[in-house]
Tab-separated table of C-alpha atoms in Angstrom:
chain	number	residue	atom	x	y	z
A	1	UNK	CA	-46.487	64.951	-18.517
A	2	UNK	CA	-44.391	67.326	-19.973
A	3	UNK	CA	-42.383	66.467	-23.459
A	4	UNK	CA	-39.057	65.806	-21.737
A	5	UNK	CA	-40.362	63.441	-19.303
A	6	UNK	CA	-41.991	61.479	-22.324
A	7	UNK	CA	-38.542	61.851	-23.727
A	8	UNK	CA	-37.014	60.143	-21.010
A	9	UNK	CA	-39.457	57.237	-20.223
A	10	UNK	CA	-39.555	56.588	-23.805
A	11	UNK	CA	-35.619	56.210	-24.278
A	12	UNK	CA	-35.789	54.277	-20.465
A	13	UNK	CA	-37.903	51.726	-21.316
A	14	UNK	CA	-36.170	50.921	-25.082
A	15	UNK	CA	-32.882	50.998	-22.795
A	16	UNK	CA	-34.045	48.631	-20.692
A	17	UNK	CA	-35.480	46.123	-23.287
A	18	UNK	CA	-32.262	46.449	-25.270
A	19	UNK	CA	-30.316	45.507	-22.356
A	20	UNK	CA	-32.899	42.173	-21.813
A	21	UNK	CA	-32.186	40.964	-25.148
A	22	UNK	CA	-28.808	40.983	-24.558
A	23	UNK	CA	-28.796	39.287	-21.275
A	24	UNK	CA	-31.001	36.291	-22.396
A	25	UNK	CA	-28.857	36.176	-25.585
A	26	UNK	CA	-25.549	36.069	-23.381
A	27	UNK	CA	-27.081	33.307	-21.208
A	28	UNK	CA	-28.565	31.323	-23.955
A	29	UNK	CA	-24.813	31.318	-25.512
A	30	UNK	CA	-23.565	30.274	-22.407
A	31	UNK	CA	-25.769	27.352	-21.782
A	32	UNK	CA	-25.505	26.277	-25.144
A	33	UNK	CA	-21.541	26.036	-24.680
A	34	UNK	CA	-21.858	24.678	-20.749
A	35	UNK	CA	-24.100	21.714	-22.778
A	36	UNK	CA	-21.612	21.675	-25.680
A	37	UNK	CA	-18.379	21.216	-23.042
A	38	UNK	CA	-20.136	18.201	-21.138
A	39	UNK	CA	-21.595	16.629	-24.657
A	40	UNK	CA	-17.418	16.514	-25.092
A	41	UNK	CA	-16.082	15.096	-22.064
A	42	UNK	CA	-19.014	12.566	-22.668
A	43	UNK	CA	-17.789	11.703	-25.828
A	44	UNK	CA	-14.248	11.798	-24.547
A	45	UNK	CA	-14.638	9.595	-22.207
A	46	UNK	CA	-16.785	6.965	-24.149
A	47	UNK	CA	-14.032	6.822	-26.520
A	48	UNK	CA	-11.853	5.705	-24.030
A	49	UNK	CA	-13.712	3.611	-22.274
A	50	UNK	CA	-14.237	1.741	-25.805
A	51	UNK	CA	-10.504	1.788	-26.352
A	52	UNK	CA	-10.133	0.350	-23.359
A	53	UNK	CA	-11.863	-2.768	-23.884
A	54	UNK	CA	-10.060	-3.162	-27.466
A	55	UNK	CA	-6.439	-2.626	-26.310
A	56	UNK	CA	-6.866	-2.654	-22.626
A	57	UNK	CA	-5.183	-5.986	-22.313
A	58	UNK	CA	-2.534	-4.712	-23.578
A	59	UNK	CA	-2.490	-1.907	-21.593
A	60	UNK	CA	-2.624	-3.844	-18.248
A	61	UNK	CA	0.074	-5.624	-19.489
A	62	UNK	CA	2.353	-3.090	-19.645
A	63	UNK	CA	1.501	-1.821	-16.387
A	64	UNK	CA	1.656	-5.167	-15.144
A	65	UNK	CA	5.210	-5.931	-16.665
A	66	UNK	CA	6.737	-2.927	-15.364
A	67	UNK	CA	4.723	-1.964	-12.068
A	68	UNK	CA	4.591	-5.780	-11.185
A	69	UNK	CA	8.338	-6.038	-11.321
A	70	UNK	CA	9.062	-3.664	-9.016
A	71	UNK	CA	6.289	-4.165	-6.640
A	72	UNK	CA	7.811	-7.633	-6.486
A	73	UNK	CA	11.245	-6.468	-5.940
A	74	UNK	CA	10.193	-4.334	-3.418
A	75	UNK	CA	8.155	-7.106	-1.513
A	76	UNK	CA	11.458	-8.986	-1.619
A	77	UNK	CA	13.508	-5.956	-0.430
A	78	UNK	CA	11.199	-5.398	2.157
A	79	UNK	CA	11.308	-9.173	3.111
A	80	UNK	CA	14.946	-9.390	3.362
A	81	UNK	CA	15.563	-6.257	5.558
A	82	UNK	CA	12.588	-7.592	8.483
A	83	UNK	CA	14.639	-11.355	7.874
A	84	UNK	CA	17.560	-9.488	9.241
A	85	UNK	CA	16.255	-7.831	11.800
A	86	UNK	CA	14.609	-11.119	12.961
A	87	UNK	CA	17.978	-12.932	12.301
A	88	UNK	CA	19.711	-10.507	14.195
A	89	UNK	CA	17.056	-11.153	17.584
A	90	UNK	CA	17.173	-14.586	17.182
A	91	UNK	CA	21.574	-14.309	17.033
A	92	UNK	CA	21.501	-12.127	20.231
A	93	UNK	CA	19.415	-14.388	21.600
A	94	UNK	CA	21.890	-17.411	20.833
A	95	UNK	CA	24.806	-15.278	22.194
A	96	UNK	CA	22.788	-14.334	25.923
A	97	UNK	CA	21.864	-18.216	26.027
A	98	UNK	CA	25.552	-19.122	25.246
A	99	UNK	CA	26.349	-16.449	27.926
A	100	UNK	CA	24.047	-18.009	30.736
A	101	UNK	CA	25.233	-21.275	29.924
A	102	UNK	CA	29.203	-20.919	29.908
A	103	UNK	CA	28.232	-18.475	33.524
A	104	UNK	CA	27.598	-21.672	35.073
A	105	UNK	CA	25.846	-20.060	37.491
A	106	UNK	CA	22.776	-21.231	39.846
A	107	UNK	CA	20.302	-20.408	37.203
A	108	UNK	CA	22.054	-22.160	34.314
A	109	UNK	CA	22.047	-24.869	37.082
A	110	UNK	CA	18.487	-24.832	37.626
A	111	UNK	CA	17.678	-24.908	33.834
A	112	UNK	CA	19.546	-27.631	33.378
A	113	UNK	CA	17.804	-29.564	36.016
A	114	UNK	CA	14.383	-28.189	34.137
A	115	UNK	CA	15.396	-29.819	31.297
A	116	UNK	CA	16.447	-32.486	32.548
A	117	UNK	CA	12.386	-33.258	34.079
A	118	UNK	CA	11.466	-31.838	31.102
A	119	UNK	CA	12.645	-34.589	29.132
A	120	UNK	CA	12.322	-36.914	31.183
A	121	UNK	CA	8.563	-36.991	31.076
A	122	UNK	CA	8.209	-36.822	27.823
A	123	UNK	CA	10.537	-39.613	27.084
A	124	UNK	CA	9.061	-42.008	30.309
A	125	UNK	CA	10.359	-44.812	31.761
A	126	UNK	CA	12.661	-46.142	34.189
A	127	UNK	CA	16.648	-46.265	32.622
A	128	UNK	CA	17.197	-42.992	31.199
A	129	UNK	CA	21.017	-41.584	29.674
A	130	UNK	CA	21.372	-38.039	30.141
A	131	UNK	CA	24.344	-36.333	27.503
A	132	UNK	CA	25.381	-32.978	27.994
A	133	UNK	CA	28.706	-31.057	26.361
A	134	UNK	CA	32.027	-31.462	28.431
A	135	UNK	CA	31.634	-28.349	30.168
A	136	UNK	CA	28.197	-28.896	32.109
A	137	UNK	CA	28.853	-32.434	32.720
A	138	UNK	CA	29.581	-31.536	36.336
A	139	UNK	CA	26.397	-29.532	37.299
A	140	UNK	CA	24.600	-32.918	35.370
A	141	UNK	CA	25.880	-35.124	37.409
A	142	UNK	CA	25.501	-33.501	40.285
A	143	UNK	CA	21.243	-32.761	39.706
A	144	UNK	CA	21.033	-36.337	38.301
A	145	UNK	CA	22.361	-37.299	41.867
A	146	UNK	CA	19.940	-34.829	43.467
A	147	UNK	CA	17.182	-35.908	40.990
A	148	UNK	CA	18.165	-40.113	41.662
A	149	UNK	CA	17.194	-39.494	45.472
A	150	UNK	CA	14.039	-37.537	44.654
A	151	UNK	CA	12.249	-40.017	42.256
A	152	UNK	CA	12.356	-43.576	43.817
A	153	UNK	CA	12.248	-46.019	40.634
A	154	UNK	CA	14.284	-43.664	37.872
A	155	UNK	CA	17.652	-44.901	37.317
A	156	UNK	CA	19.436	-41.546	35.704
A	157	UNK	CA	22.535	-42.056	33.946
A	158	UNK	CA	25.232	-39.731	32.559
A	159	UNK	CA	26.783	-40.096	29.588
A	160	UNK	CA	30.647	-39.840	29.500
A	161	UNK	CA	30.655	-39.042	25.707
A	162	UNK	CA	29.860	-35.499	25.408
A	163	UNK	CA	28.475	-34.070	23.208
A	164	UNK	CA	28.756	-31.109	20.625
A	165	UNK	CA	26.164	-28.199	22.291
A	166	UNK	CA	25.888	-24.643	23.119
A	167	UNK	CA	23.893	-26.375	26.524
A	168	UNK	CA	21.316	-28.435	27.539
A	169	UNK	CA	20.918	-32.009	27.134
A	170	UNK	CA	19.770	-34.609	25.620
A	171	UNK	CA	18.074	-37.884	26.898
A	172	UNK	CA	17.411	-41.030	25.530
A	173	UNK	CA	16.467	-44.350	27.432
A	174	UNK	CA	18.349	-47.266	27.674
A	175	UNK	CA	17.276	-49.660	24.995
A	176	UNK	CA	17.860	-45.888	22.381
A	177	UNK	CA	14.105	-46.217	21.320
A	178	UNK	CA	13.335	-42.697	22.609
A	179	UNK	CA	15.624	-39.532	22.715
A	180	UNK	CA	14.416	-36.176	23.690
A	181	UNK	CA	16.636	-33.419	22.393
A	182	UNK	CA	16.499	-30.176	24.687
A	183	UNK	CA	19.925	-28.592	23.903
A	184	UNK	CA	19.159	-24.451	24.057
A	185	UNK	CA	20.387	-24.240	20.590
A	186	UNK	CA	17.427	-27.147	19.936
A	187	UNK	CA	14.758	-24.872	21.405
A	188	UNK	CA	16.153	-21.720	19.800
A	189	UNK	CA	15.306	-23.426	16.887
A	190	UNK	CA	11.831	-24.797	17.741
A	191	UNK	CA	10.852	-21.131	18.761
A	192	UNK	CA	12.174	-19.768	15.749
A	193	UNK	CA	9.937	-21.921	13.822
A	194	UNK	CA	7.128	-21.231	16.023
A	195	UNK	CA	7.216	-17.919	17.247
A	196	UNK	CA	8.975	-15.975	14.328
A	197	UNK	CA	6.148	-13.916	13.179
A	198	UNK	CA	5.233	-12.803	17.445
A	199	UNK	CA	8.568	-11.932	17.281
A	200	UNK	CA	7.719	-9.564	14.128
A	201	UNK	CA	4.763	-8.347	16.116
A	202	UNK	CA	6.978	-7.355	19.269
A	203	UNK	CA	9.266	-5.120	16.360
A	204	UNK	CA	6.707	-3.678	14.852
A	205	UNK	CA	7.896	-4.948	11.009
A	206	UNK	CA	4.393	-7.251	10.675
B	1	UNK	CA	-43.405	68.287	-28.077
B	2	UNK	CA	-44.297	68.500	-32.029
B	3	UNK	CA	-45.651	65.074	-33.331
B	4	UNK	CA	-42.696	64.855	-35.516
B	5	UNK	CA	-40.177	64.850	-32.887
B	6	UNK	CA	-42.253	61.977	-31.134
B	7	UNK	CA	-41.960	59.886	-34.328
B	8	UNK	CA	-38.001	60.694	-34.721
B	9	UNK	CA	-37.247	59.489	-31.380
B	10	UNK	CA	-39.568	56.759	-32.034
B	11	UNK	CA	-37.747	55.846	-34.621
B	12	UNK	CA	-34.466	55.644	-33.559
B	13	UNK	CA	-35.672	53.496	-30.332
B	14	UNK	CA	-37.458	50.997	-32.594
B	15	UNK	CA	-33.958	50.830	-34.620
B	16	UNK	CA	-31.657	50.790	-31.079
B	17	UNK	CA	-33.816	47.806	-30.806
B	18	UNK	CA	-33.600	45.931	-33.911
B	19	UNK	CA	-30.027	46.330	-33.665
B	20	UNK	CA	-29.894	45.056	-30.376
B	21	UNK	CA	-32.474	41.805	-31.243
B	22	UNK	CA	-29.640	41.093	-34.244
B	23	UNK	CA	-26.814	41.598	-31.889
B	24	UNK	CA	-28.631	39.291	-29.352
B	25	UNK	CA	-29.212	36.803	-32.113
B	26	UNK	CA	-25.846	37.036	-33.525
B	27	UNK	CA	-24.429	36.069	-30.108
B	28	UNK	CA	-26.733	32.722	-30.028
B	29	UNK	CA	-25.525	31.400	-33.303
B	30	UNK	CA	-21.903	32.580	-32.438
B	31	UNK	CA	-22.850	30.265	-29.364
B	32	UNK	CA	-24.127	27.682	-31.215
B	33	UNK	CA	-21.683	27.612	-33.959
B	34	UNK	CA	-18.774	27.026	-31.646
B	35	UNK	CA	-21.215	24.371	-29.428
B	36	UNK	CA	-21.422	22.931	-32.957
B	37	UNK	CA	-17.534	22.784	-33.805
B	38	UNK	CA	-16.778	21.655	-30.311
B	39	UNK	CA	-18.773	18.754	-30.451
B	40	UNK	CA	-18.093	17.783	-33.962
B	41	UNK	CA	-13.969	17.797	-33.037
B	42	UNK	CA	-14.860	15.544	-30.501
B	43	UNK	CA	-17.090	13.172	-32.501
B	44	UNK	CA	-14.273	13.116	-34.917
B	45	UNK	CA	-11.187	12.486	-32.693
B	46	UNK	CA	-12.932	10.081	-30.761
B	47	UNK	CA	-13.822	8.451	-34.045
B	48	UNK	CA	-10.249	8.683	-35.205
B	49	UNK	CA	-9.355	7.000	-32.211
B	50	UNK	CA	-11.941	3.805	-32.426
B	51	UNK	CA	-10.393	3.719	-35.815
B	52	UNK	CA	-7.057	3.478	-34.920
B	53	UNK	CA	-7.634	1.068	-32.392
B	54	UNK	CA	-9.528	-1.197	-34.155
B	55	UNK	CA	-7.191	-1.560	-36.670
B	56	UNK	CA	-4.459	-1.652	-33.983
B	57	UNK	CA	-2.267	1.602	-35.638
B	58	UNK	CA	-1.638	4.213	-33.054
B	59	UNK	CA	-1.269	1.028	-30.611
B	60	UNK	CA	2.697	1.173	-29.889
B	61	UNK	CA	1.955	5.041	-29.059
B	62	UNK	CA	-0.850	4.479	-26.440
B	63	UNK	CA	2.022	1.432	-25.254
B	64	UNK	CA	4.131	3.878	-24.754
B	65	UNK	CA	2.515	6.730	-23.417
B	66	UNK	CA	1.359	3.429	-20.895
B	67	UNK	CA	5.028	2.799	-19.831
B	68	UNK	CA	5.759	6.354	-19.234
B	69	UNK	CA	2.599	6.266	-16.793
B	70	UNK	CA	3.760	3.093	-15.417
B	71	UNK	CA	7.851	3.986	-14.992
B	72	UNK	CA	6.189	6.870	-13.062
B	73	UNK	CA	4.558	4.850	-10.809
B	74	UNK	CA	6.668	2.241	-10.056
B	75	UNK	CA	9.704	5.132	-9.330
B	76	UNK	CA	6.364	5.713	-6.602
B	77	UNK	CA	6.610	2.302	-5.664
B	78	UNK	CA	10.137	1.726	-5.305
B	79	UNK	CA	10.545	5.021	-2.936
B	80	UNK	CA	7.449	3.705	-0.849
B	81	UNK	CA	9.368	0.350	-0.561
B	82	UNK	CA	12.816	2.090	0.295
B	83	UNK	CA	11.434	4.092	3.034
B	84	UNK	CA	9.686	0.893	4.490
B	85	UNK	CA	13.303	-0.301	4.497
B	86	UNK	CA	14.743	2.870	5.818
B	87	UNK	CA	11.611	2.299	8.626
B	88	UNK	CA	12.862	-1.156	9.540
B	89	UNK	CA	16.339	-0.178	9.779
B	90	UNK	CA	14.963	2.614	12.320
B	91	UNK	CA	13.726	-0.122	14.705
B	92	UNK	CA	14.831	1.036	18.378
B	93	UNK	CA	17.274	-0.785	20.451
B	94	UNK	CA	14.739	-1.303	23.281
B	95	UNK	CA	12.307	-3.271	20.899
B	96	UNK	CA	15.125	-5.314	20.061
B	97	UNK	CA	16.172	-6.090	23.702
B	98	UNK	CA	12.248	-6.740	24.226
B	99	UNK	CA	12.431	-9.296	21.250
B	100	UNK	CA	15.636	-10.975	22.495
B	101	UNK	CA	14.158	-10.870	26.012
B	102	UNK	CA	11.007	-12.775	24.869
B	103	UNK	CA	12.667	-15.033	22.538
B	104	UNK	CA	14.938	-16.329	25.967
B	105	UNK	CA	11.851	-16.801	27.865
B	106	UNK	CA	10.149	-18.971	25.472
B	107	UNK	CA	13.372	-20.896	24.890
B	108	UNK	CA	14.352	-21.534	28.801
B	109	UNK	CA	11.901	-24.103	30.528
B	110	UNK	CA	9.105	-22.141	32.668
């Protein structure tokens, strides 16, 4: 081997050590900082978990007080625009029914007589005293007469006083121990109380 | 090559060396030093902070660093809640109609 090439491999070799010692230095630093940097957040976040429990009532209070409000608010907000919408079904609805029943027409007619059976089952017996407003007291008397011939037995009666109603009727029997109220603003009502939240459903605001 | 020359190169290597183990060295303690400092801020802080909340000083500033973070969400909270009611006023005619429609069915006799 000649006295250059000695040269060489000699400097090579204490090149390449040099450079080793650095490298394990630079990654021993940066483990030891990596380590230092978690050992921080650790303590960080103990801290604050342990501040937490000393104050933390407090802390949820404030939340609580101010978040709270407004959630509540909101609920109510949000509660008041879906009664509206609802009202406003439930109000068209009122002015179709008032529509059908001031048409007068053969399907007003045969609701009438429908709830006219209707009630008349429910209330039973054999005297019964059917009201109605001023207006449909014609098509009544005229299905009570169509009604007398089909059920052998019922005496059906109408009332002359009429009475305050979008339409409908109401019957009672003779002795006033029973009345059955089926005016269409009385069912409007009934469904409203029953059916308000399938109502919701069909507009989507549950 | 003359046996002096071998030991003068020799000798510089063995010192490019030395200087590079206290170089290498040098960067571990610098390493360990700020590990060290990093770690004792923390320890202190977060001391300074059990401290303060034990003895309840420090407590109106964490209440009101609290209601900052809270007016921030509810302002969250009351835009969600304005676009449900933006939604809701959105509700199409025809699901109306289909409301009303059912609403008359269940009210008329069958």
């Amino acid at each position: 081997m000649s006295t250059i090439d000695m040269e060489a491999q000699m400097i090579e070799k204490a090149v390449e050590e040099r450079n080793q010692l650095i490298d394990r230095a630079t990654e021993r630093a940066e483990r030891l900082l990596h380590n230092a940097k978690n050992e921080e957040e650790r303590i960080n976040s103990d801290v604050e978990r342990h501040m937490s429990t000393i104050v933390g009532s407090e802390i949820r209070a404030v939340h609580d007080r101010i978040v709270g409000r407004v959630n509540l608010e909101g609920r109510r907000t949000l509660m008041g625009a879906k009664m509206v919408l609802i009202e406003d079904v439930f109000a068209k609805a009122k002015d179709q029914l008032a529509q059908l029943a001031e048409s007068g027409s053969n399907d007003y007619h045969v609701v009438l007589k429908k709830l006219i059976i209707e009630a008349g089952h429910a209330i039973g017996g054999e005297n019964l005293i059917v009201s109605s407003n001023k207006r449909d007291q014609e098509h009544v008397k005229s299905i009570l007469f169509d009604l007398g011939k089909e059920l052998k037995g019922v005496e059906l009666e109408l009332d002359t006083t009429p009475i305050d109603t979008l339409g409908g009727i109401i019957v009672r029997n003779r002795d006033g121990t029973k009345t059955y109220f089926n005016t269409l603003e009385g069912r409007l009502i009934s469904v409203r109380r029953t059916n308000e939240s399938e109502v919701a459903v069909k507009l989507g605001v549950v | 090559m003359s046996m002096e020359r071998v030991l003068s190169m020799s000798g510089r290597l063995q010192k490019l060396l030395t200087e590079a183990q206290a170089e290498a060295e040098k960067t571990v303690q610098d390493a360990q030093r700020q590990a060290d400092e990093m770690i004792n801020v923390a320890n202190k802080e977060a001391e300074r902070k059990r401290l303060r909340a034990q003895r309840g000083t420090g407590l109106e500033e964490m209440l009101a660093e609290e209601e900052k973070k809270a007016m921030k969400e509810a302002d969250k909270v009351v835009k969600d809640y304005e676009k449900q009611v933006d939604d809701l006023k959105k509700v199409s005619d025809r699901k109306v109609s289909e409301a009303v429609d059912y609403v008359i069915k269940e009210v008329l006799p069958e």
